[in-house]
Short mmCIF file of C-alpha atoms in Angstrom, two decimals:
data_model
loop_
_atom_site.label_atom_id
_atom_site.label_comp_id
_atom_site.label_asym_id
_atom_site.label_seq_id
_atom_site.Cartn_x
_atom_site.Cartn_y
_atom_site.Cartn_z
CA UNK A 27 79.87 117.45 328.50
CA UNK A 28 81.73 117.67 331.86
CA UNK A 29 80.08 115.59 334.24
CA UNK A 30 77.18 113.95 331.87
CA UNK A 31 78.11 110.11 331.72
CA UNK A 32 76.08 107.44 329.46
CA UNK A 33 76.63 103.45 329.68
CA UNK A 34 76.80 101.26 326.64
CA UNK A 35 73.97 99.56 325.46
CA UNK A 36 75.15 96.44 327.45
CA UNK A 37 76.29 98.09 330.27
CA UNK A 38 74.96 99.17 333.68
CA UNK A 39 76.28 102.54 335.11
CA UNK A 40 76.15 102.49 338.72
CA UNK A 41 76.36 105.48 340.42
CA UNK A 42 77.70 105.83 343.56
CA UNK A 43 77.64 108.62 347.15
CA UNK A 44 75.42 110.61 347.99
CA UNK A 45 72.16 108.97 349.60
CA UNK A 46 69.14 110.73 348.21
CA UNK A 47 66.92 108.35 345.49
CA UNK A 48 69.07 104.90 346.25
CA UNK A 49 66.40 102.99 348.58
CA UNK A 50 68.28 101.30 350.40
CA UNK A 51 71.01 100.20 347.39
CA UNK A 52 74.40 100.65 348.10
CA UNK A 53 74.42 102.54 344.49
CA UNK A 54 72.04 103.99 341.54
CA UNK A 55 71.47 102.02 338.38
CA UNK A 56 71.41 103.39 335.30
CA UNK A 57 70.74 101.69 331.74
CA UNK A 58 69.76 102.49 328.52
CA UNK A 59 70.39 106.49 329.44
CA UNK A 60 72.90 109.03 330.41
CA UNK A 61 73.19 110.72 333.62
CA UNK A 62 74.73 113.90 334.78
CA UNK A 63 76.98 112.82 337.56
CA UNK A 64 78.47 115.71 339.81
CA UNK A 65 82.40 114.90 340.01
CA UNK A 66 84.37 114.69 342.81
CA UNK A 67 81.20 114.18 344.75
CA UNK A 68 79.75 110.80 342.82
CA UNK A 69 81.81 107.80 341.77
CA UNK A 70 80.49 105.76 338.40
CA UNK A 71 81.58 102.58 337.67
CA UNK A 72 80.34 100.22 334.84
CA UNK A 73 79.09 96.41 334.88
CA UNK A 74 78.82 94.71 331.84
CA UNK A 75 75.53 92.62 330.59
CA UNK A 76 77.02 91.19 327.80
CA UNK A 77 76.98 87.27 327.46
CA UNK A 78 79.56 85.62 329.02
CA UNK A 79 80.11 81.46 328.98
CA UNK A 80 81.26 78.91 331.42
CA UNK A 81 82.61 75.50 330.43
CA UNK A 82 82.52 72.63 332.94
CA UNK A 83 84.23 69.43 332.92
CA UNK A 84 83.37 67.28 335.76
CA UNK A 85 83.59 63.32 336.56
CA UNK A 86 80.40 62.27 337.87
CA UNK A 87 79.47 59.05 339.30
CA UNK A 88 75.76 57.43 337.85
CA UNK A 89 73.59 55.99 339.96
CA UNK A 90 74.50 52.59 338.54
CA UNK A 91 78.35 53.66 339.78
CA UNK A 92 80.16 54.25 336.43
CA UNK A 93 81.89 57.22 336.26
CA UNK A 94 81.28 59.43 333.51
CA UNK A 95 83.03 62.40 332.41
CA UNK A 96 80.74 65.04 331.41
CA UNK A 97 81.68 68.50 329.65
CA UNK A 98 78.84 70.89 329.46
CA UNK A 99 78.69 74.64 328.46
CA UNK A 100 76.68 77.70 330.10
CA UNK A 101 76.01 80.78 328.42
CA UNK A 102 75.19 83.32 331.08
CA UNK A 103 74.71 86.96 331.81
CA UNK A 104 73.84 89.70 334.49
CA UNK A 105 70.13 90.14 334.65
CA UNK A 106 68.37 93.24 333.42
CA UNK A 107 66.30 93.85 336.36
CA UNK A 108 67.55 96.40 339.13
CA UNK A 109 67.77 94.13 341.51
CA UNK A 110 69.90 91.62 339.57
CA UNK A 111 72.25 94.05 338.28
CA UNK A 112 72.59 94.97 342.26
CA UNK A 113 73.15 91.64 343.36
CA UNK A 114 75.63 91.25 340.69
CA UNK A 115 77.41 94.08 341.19
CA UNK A 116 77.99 94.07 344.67
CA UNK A 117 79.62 90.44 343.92
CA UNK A 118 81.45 90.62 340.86
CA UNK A 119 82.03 94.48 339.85
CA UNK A 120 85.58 94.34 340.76
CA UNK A 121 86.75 91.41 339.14
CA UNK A 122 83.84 90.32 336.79
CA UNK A 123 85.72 87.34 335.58
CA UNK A 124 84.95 85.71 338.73
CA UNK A 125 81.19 85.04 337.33
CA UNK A 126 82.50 82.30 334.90
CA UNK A 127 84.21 80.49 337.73
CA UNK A 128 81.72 80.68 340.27
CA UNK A 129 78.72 79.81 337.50
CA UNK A 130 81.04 76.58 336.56
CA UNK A 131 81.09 75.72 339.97
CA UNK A 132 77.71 75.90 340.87
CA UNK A 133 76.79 74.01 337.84
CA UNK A 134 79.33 71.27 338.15
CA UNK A 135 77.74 70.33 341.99
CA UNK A 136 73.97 70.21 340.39
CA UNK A 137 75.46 68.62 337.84
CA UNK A 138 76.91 65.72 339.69
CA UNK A 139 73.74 65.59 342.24
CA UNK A 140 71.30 64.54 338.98
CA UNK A 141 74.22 62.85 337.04
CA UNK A 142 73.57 60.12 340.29
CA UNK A 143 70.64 59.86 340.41
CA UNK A 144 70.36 58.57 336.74
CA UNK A 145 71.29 55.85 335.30
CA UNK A 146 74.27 55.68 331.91
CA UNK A 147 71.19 54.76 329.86
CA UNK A 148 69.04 58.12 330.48
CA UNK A 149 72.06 60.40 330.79
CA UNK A 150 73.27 59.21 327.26
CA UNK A 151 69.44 58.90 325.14
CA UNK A 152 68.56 62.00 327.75
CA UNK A 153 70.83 64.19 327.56
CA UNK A 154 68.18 67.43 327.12
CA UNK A 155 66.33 65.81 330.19
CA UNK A 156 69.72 66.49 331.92
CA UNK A 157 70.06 69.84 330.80
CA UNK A 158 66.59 71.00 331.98
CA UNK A 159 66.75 69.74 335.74
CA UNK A 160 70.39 70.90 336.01
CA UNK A 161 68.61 74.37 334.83
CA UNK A 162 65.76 73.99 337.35
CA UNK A 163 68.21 73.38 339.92
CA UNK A 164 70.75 75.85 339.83
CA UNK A 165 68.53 78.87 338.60
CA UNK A 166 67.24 79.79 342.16
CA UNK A 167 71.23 79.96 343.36
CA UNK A 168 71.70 81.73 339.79
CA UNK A 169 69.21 84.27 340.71
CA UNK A 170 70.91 84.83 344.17
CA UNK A 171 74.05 85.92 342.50
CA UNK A 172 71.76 88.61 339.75
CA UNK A 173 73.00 85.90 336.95
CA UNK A 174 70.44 84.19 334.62
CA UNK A 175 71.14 81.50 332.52
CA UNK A 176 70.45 81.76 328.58
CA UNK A 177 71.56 78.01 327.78
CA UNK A 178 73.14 74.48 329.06
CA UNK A 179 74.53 72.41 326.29
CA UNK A 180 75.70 68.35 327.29
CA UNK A 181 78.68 68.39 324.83
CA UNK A 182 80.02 65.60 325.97
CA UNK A 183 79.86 62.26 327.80
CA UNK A 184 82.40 60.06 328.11
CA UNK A 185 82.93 56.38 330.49
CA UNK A 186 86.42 56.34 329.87
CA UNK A 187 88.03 52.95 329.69
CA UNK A 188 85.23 50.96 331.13
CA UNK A 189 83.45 50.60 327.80
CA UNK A 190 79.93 50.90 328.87
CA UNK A 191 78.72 53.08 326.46
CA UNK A 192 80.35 50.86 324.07
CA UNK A 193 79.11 48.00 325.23
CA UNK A 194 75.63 49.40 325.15
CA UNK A 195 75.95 50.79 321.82
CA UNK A 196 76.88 47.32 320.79
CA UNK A 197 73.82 46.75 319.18
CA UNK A 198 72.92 49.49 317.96
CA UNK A 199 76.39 49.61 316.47
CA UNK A 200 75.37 46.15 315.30
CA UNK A 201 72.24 46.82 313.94
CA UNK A 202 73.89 50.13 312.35
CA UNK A 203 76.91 47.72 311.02
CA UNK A 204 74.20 45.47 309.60
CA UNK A 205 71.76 48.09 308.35
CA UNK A 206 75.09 49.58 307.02
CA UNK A 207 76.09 46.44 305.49
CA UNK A 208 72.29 46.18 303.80
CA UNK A 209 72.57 49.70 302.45
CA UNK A 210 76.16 48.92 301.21
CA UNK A 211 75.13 45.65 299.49
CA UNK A 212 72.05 47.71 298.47
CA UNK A 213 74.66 50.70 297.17
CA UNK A 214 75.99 47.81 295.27
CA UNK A 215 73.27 46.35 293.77
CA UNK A 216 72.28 49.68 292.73
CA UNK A 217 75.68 50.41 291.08
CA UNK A 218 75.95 47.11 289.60
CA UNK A 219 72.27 47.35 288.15
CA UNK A 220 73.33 51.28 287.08
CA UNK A 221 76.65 49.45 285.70
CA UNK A 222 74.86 46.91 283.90
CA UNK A 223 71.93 49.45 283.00
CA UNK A 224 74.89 51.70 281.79
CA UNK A 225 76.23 48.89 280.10
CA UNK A 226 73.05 47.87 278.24
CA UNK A 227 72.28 51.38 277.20
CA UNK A 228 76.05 52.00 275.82
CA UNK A 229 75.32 49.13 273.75
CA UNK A 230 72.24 49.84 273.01
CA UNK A 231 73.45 53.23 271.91
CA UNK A 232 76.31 51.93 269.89
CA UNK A 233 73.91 49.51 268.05
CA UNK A 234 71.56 51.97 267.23
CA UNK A 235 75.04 53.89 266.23
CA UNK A 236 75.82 51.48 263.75
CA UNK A 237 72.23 51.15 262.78
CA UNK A 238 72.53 54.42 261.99
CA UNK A 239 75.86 54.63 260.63
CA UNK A 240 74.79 51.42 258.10
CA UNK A 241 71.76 53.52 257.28
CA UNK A 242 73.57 56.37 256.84
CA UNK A 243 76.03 54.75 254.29
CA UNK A 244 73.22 52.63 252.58
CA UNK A 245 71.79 56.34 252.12
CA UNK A 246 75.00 57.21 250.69
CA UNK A 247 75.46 54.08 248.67
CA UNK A 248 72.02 54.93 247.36
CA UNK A 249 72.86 58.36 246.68
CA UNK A 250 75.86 57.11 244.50
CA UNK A 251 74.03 54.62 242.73
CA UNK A 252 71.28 57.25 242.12
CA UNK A 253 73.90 60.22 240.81
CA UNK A 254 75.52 57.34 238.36
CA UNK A 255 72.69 56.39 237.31
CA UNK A 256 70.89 59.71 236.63
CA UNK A 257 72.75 60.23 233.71
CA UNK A 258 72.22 57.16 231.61
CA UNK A 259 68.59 57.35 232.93
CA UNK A 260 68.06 60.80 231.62
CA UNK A 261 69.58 59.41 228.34
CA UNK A 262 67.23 56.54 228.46
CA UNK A 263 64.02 58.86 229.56
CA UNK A 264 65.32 61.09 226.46
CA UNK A 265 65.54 58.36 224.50
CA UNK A 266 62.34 56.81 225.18
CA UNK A 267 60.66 59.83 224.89
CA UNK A 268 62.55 60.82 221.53
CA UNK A 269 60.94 57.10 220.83
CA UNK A 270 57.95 58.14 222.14
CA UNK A 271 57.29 61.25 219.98
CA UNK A 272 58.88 59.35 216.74
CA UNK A 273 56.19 56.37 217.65
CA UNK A 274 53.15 59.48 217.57
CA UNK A 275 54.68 61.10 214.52
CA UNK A 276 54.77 57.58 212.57
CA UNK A 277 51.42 57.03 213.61
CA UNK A 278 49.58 59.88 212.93
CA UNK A 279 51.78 59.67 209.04
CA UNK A 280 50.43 56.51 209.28
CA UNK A 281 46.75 57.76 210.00
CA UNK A 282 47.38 60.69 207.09
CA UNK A 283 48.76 57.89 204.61
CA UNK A 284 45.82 56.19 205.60
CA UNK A 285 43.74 58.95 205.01
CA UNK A 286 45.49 59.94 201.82
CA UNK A 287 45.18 56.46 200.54
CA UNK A 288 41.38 56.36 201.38
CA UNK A 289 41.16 59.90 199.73
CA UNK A 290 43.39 58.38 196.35
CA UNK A 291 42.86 54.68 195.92
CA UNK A 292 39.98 53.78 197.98
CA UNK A 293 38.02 56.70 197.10
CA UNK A 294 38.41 56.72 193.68
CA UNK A 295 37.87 53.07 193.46
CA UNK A 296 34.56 53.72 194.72
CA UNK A 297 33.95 56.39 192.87
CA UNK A 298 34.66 54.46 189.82
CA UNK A 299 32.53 51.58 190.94
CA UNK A 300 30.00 53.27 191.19
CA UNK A 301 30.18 54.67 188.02
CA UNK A 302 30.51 51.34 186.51
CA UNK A 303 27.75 49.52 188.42
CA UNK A 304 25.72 52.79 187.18
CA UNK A 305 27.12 52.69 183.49
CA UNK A 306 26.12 48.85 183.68
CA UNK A 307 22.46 49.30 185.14
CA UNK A 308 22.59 52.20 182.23
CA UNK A 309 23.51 49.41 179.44
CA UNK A 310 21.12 47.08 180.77
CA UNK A 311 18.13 49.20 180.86
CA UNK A 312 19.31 50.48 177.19
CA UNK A 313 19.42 47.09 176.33
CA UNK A 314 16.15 46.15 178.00
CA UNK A 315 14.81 48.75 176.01
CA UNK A 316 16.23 48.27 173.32
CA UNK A 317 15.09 44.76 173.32
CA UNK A 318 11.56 45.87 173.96
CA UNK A 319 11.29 48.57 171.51
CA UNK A 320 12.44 45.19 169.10
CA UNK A 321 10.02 43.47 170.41
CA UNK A 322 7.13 46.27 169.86
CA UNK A 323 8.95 46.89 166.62
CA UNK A 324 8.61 43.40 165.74
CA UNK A 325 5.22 43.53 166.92
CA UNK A 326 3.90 46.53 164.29
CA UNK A 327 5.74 44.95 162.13
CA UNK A 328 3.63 41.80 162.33
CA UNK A 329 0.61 43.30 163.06
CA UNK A 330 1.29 45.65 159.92
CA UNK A 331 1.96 42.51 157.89
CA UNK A 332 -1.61 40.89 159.33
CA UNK A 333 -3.14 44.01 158.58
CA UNK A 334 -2.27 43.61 155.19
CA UNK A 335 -3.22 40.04 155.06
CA UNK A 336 -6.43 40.89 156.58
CA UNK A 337 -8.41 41.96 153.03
CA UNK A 338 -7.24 38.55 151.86
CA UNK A 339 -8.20 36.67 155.02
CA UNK A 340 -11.55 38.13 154.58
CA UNK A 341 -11.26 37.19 151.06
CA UNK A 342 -11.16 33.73 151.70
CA UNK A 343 -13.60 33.06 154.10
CA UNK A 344 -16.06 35.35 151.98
CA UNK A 345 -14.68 32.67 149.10
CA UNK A 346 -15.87 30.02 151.46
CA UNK A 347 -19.54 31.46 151.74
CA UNK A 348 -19.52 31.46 148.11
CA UNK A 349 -20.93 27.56 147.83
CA UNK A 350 -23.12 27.71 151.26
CA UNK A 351 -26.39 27.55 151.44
CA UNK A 352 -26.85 31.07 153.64
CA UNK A 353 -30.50 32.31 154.29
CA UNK A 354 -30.95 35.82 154.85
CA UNK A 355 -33.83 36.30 156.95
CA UNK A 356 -33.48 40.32 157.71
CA UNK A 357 -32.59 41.31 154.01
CA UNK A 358 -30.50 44.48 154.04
CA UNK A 359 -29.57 44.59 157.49
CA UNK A 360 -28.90 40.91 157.41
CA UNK A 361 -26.07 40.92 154.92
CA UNK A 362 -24.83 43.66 156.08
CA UNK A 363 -24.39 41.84 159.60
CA UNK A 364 -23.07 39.02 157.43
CA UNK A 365 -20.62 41.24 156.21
CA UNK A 366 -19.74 42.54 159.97
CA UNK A 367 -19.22 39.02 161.11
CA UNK A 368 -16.59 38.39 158.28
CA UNK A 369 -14.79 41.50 158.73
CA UNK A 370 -14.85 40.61 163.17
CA UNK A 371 -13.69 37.15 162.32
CA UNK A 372 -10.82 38.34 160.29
CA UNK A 373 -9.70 40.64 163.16
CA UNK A 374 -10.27 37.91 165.55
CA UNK A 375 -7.79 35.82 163.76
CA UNK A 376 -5.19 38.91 163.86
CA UNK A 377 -5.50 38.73 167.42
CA UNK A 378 -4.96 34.46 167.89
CA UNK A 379 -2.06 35.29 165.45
CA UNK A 380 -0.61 38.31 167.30
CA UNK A 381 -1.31 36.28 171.21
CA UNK A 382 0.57 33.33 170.00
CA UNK A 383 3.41 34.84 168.24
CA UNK A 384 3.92 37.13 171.76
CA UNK A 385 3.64 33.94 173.95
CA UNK A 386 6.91 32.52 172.04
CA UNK A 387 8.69 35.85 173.28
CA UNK A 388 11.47 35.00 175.41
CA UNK A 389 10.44 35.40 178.99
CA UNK A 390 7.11 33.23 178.12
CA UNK A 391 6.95 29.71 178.58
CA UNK A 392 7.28 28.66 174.84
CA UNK A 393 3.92 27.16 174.68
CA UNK A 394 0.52 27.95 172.51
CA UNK A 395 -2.74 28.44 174.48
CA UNK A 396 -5.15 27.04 172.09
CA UNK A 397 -7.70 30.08 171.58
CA UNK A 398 -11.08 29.57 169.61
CA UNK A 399 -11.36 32.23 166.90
CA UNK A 400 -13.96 33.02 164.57
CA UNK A 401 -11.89 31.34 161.72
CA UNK A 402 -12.14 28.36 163.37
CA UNK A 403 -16.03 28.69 164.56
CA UNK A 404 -17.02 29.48 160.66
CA UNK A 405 -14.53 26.43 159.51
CA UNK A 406 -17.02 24.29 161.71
CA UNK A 407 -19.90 25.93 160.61
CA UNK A 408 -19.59 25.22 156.93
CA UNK A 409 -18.80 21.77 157.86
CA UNK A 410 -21.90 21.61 159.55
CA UNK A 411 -23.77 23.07 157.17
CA UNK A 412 -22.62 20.65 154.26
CA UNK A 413 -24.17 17.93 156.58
CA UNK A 414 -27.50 19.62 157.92
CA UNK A 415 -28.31 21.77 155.33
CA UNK A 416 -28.62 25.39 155.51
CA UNK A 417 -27.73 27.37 159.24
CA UNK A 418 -28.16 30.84 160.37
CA UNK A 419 -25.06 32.84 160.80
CA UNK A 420 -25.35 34.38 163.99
#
C-alpha cells in the first residue's frame, strides 16, 4: 500500500519529521510492526539489529612486563530497547559498519588495562576470568553507544619469541611427555599382552583345530573301518545265527530222539521188565504152590496111608492086652472105655507120626521133637504091669 512501511524482523524503522508523539527523540521507532508513513512529509530509514562481530588483536603488556599478543572476538548488536536503538542510531545509522570498529576499539583499551594488571600465569589458566571483567568494564561505554554485548571469546594468547609460556608449560609439557610416555609404554604393554594374548589364542585355536581335525579323521577312519567291516560282520552275525538256530534244531532232535528212544527202547524195556519180574513172582508163587499143594498132597497121602494102618495099629496093641492081667472094675462101661483108650492111642500115634514126618519138611530144622504118645505110655504100662502085677488102665 502507498505509504504503509513495515521493518524486518531485525530491523528498526525510524521515522523521521514531523514533531507530534517523538518526546524529545530526534525520530520515531518502530519494531516488530508496520506503520503508515505520509510521503513527502516523513522520511524512514532502517537500522539493523542483527548480530554483528568484532575481532581484536592487540599486544598487551602483563603486569609481570611480558608482552602478550592477545586476539579476542565480540559478538555484538544494537539493543532492543528504544532508547538503545536511539543512541545507536543517531551514531551509526549512516555508516553502520562503523560499530565493529569502534566496539574493537573500545574493547582492545579494557582489554589492555586488565591484561596489566595480571600476571602471564592468570591470563593463560584464566582466560574466562579475563573475559568477564573485560565485559564488566566495557558494558557501561557499550551501553552509551545503544550496543550490548552477546559474547567475548580469548582465542588466542601468544608471548611471541620470549618463550614464557613455554617455559611455564615446561612441566606440564613434562609431566604430559612423561604421562604420555607411561600411557605409550602402557599402549604397549597392552598391545604386546593383546599380541601375545592373540598369539596364545591363535594357537590355541589351531590346536583345538587339529584336535578337531584328528578327531574328525579318527571319526572317519572309524567310519571306514566300520563300513568294511559291516559286511563280513553281517556274514558272521548270519552265520552265527544260522549256527545258532541249527544248534536249537539239533537240540530239540536231540530232545525228540531222546524222547523217541525213551518212548521205543527205554519204555519198552520197562515194560518188558516188568512183565518179567511179574511172570517170575507168577512162577514162583505157582511153584510155591505147587510145592505146597505137594506137600498137603503128600500129607493125605500119608495120613491116608496111617489111616489105613490105624485098624492094624489098634490091632496090635489090643494083641498086647491079650496076655495082661486087666481088671475091669466098671463092667460094661469099663471095657468099653478100654476100648476108647485103644482106639485114642492109635490116633495119637497118627498124630506123633504125621508131626514128625512135617518137621523133616524143608523149611524145618531137620530135627524130631520127641513127643510122648499113648503107644509109648501103654508100652510102659505093660512093662509095668509084668513087674507089679495087675494096673488100672486109666
Amino acid at each position: 500500500m502507498f505509504g504503509y512501511r513495515v521493518p524486518a524482523p531485525d530491523e528498526a524503522m525510524l521515522i523521521s519529521g514531523g514533531r507530534r508523539g517523538l518526546g524529545g527523540a530526534p525520530f520515531r521507532v518502530v519494531t516488530g510492526h508496520g506503520k503508515f508513513v505520509v510521503p513527502f512529509f516523513r522520511k524512514t530509514r532502517f537500522l539493523s539489529l542483527a548480530m554483528c562481530e568484532s575481532e581484536v588483536t592487540e599486544t598487551c603488556v602483563t603486569k609481570q612486563g611480558i608482552a602478550l599478543h592477545v586476539r579476542a572476538v565480540i559478538a555484538f548488536k544494537v539493543g532492543n530497547d528504544a532508547e538503545s536503538i536511539i543512541n545507536a542510531g543517531q551514531r551509526f545509522l549512516s555508516d553502520q559498519d562503523q560499530m565493529s570498529v569502534l566496539t574493537g576499539r573500545i574493547f582492545a583499551g579494557h582489554l589492555r588495562a586488565i591484561i596489566g594488571s595480571m600476571t602471564v600465569e592468570e591470563i593463560v589458566t584464566e582466560r574466562q576470568k579475563l573475559a568477564a571483567e573485560v565485559l564488566d568494564t566495557s558494558k557501561t561505554e557499550m551501553a552509551k553507544i545503544g550496543l550490548i554485548v552477546d559474547s567475548l571469546q580469548i582465542q588466542s594468547i601468544d608471548d611471541g619469541d620470549t618463550g614464557y609460556i613455554d617455559a611455564m608449560s615446561a612441566p606440564h609439557k613434562a609431566a604430559i611427555q612423561r604421562q604420555a610416555q607411561i600411557a605409550q609404554a602402557q599402549a604397549t604393554q597392552a598391545a604386546v599382552e593383546a599380541e601375545q594374548e592373540a598369539a596364545r589364542r591363535q594357537a590355541e585355536f589351531a590346536r583345538q583345530t587339529a584336535v578337531v581335525k584328528a578327531e574328525y579323521s579318527a571319526e572317519v577312519d572309524r567310519a571306514q573301518a566300520q563300513a568294511a567291516q559291516a559286511g563280513p560282520l553281517a556274514q558272521a552275525h548270519a552265520q552265527q545265527e544260522v549256527l545258532d538256530a541249527q544248534t536249537e534244531l539239533a537240540q530239540r532232535q536231540a530232545l525228540l530222539r531222546q524222547k523217541q528212544l525213551v518212548s521205543e527202547v527205554v519204555k519198552p524195556a520197562e515194560a518188558e521188565a516188568e512183565r518179567v519180574r511179574i511172570l517170575a513172582a507168577a512162577e514162583a508163587q505157582r511153584m510155591k504152590i505147587q510145592a505146597e499143594a505137594a506137600a498137603s498132597y503128600d500129607r493125605v497121602a500119608l495120613d491116608r496111608m496111617l489111616i489105613d494102618q490105624l485098624p492094624q495099629i489098634v490091632k496090635e496093641a489090643a494083641g498086647g492086652l491079650a496076655g495082661a492081667n486087666v481088671n475091669v472094675l466098671n463092667g460094661a462101661d469099663g471095657l468099653g472105655e478100654i476100648a476108647a483108650g485103644l482106639v485114642s492111642q492109635g490116633l495119637t500115634i497118627l498124630d506123633s507120626v504125621r508131626q514128625n514126618l512135617g518137621g523133616q519138611e524143608p523149611g524145618g530144622n531137620g530135627s524130631e521133637q520127641p513127643r510122648d504118645n499113648g503107644l509109648l505110655q501103654l508100652s510102659a504100662r505093660r512093662e509095668k504091669k509084668s513087674d507089679d502085677g495087675p494096673v488100672d488102665v486109666d
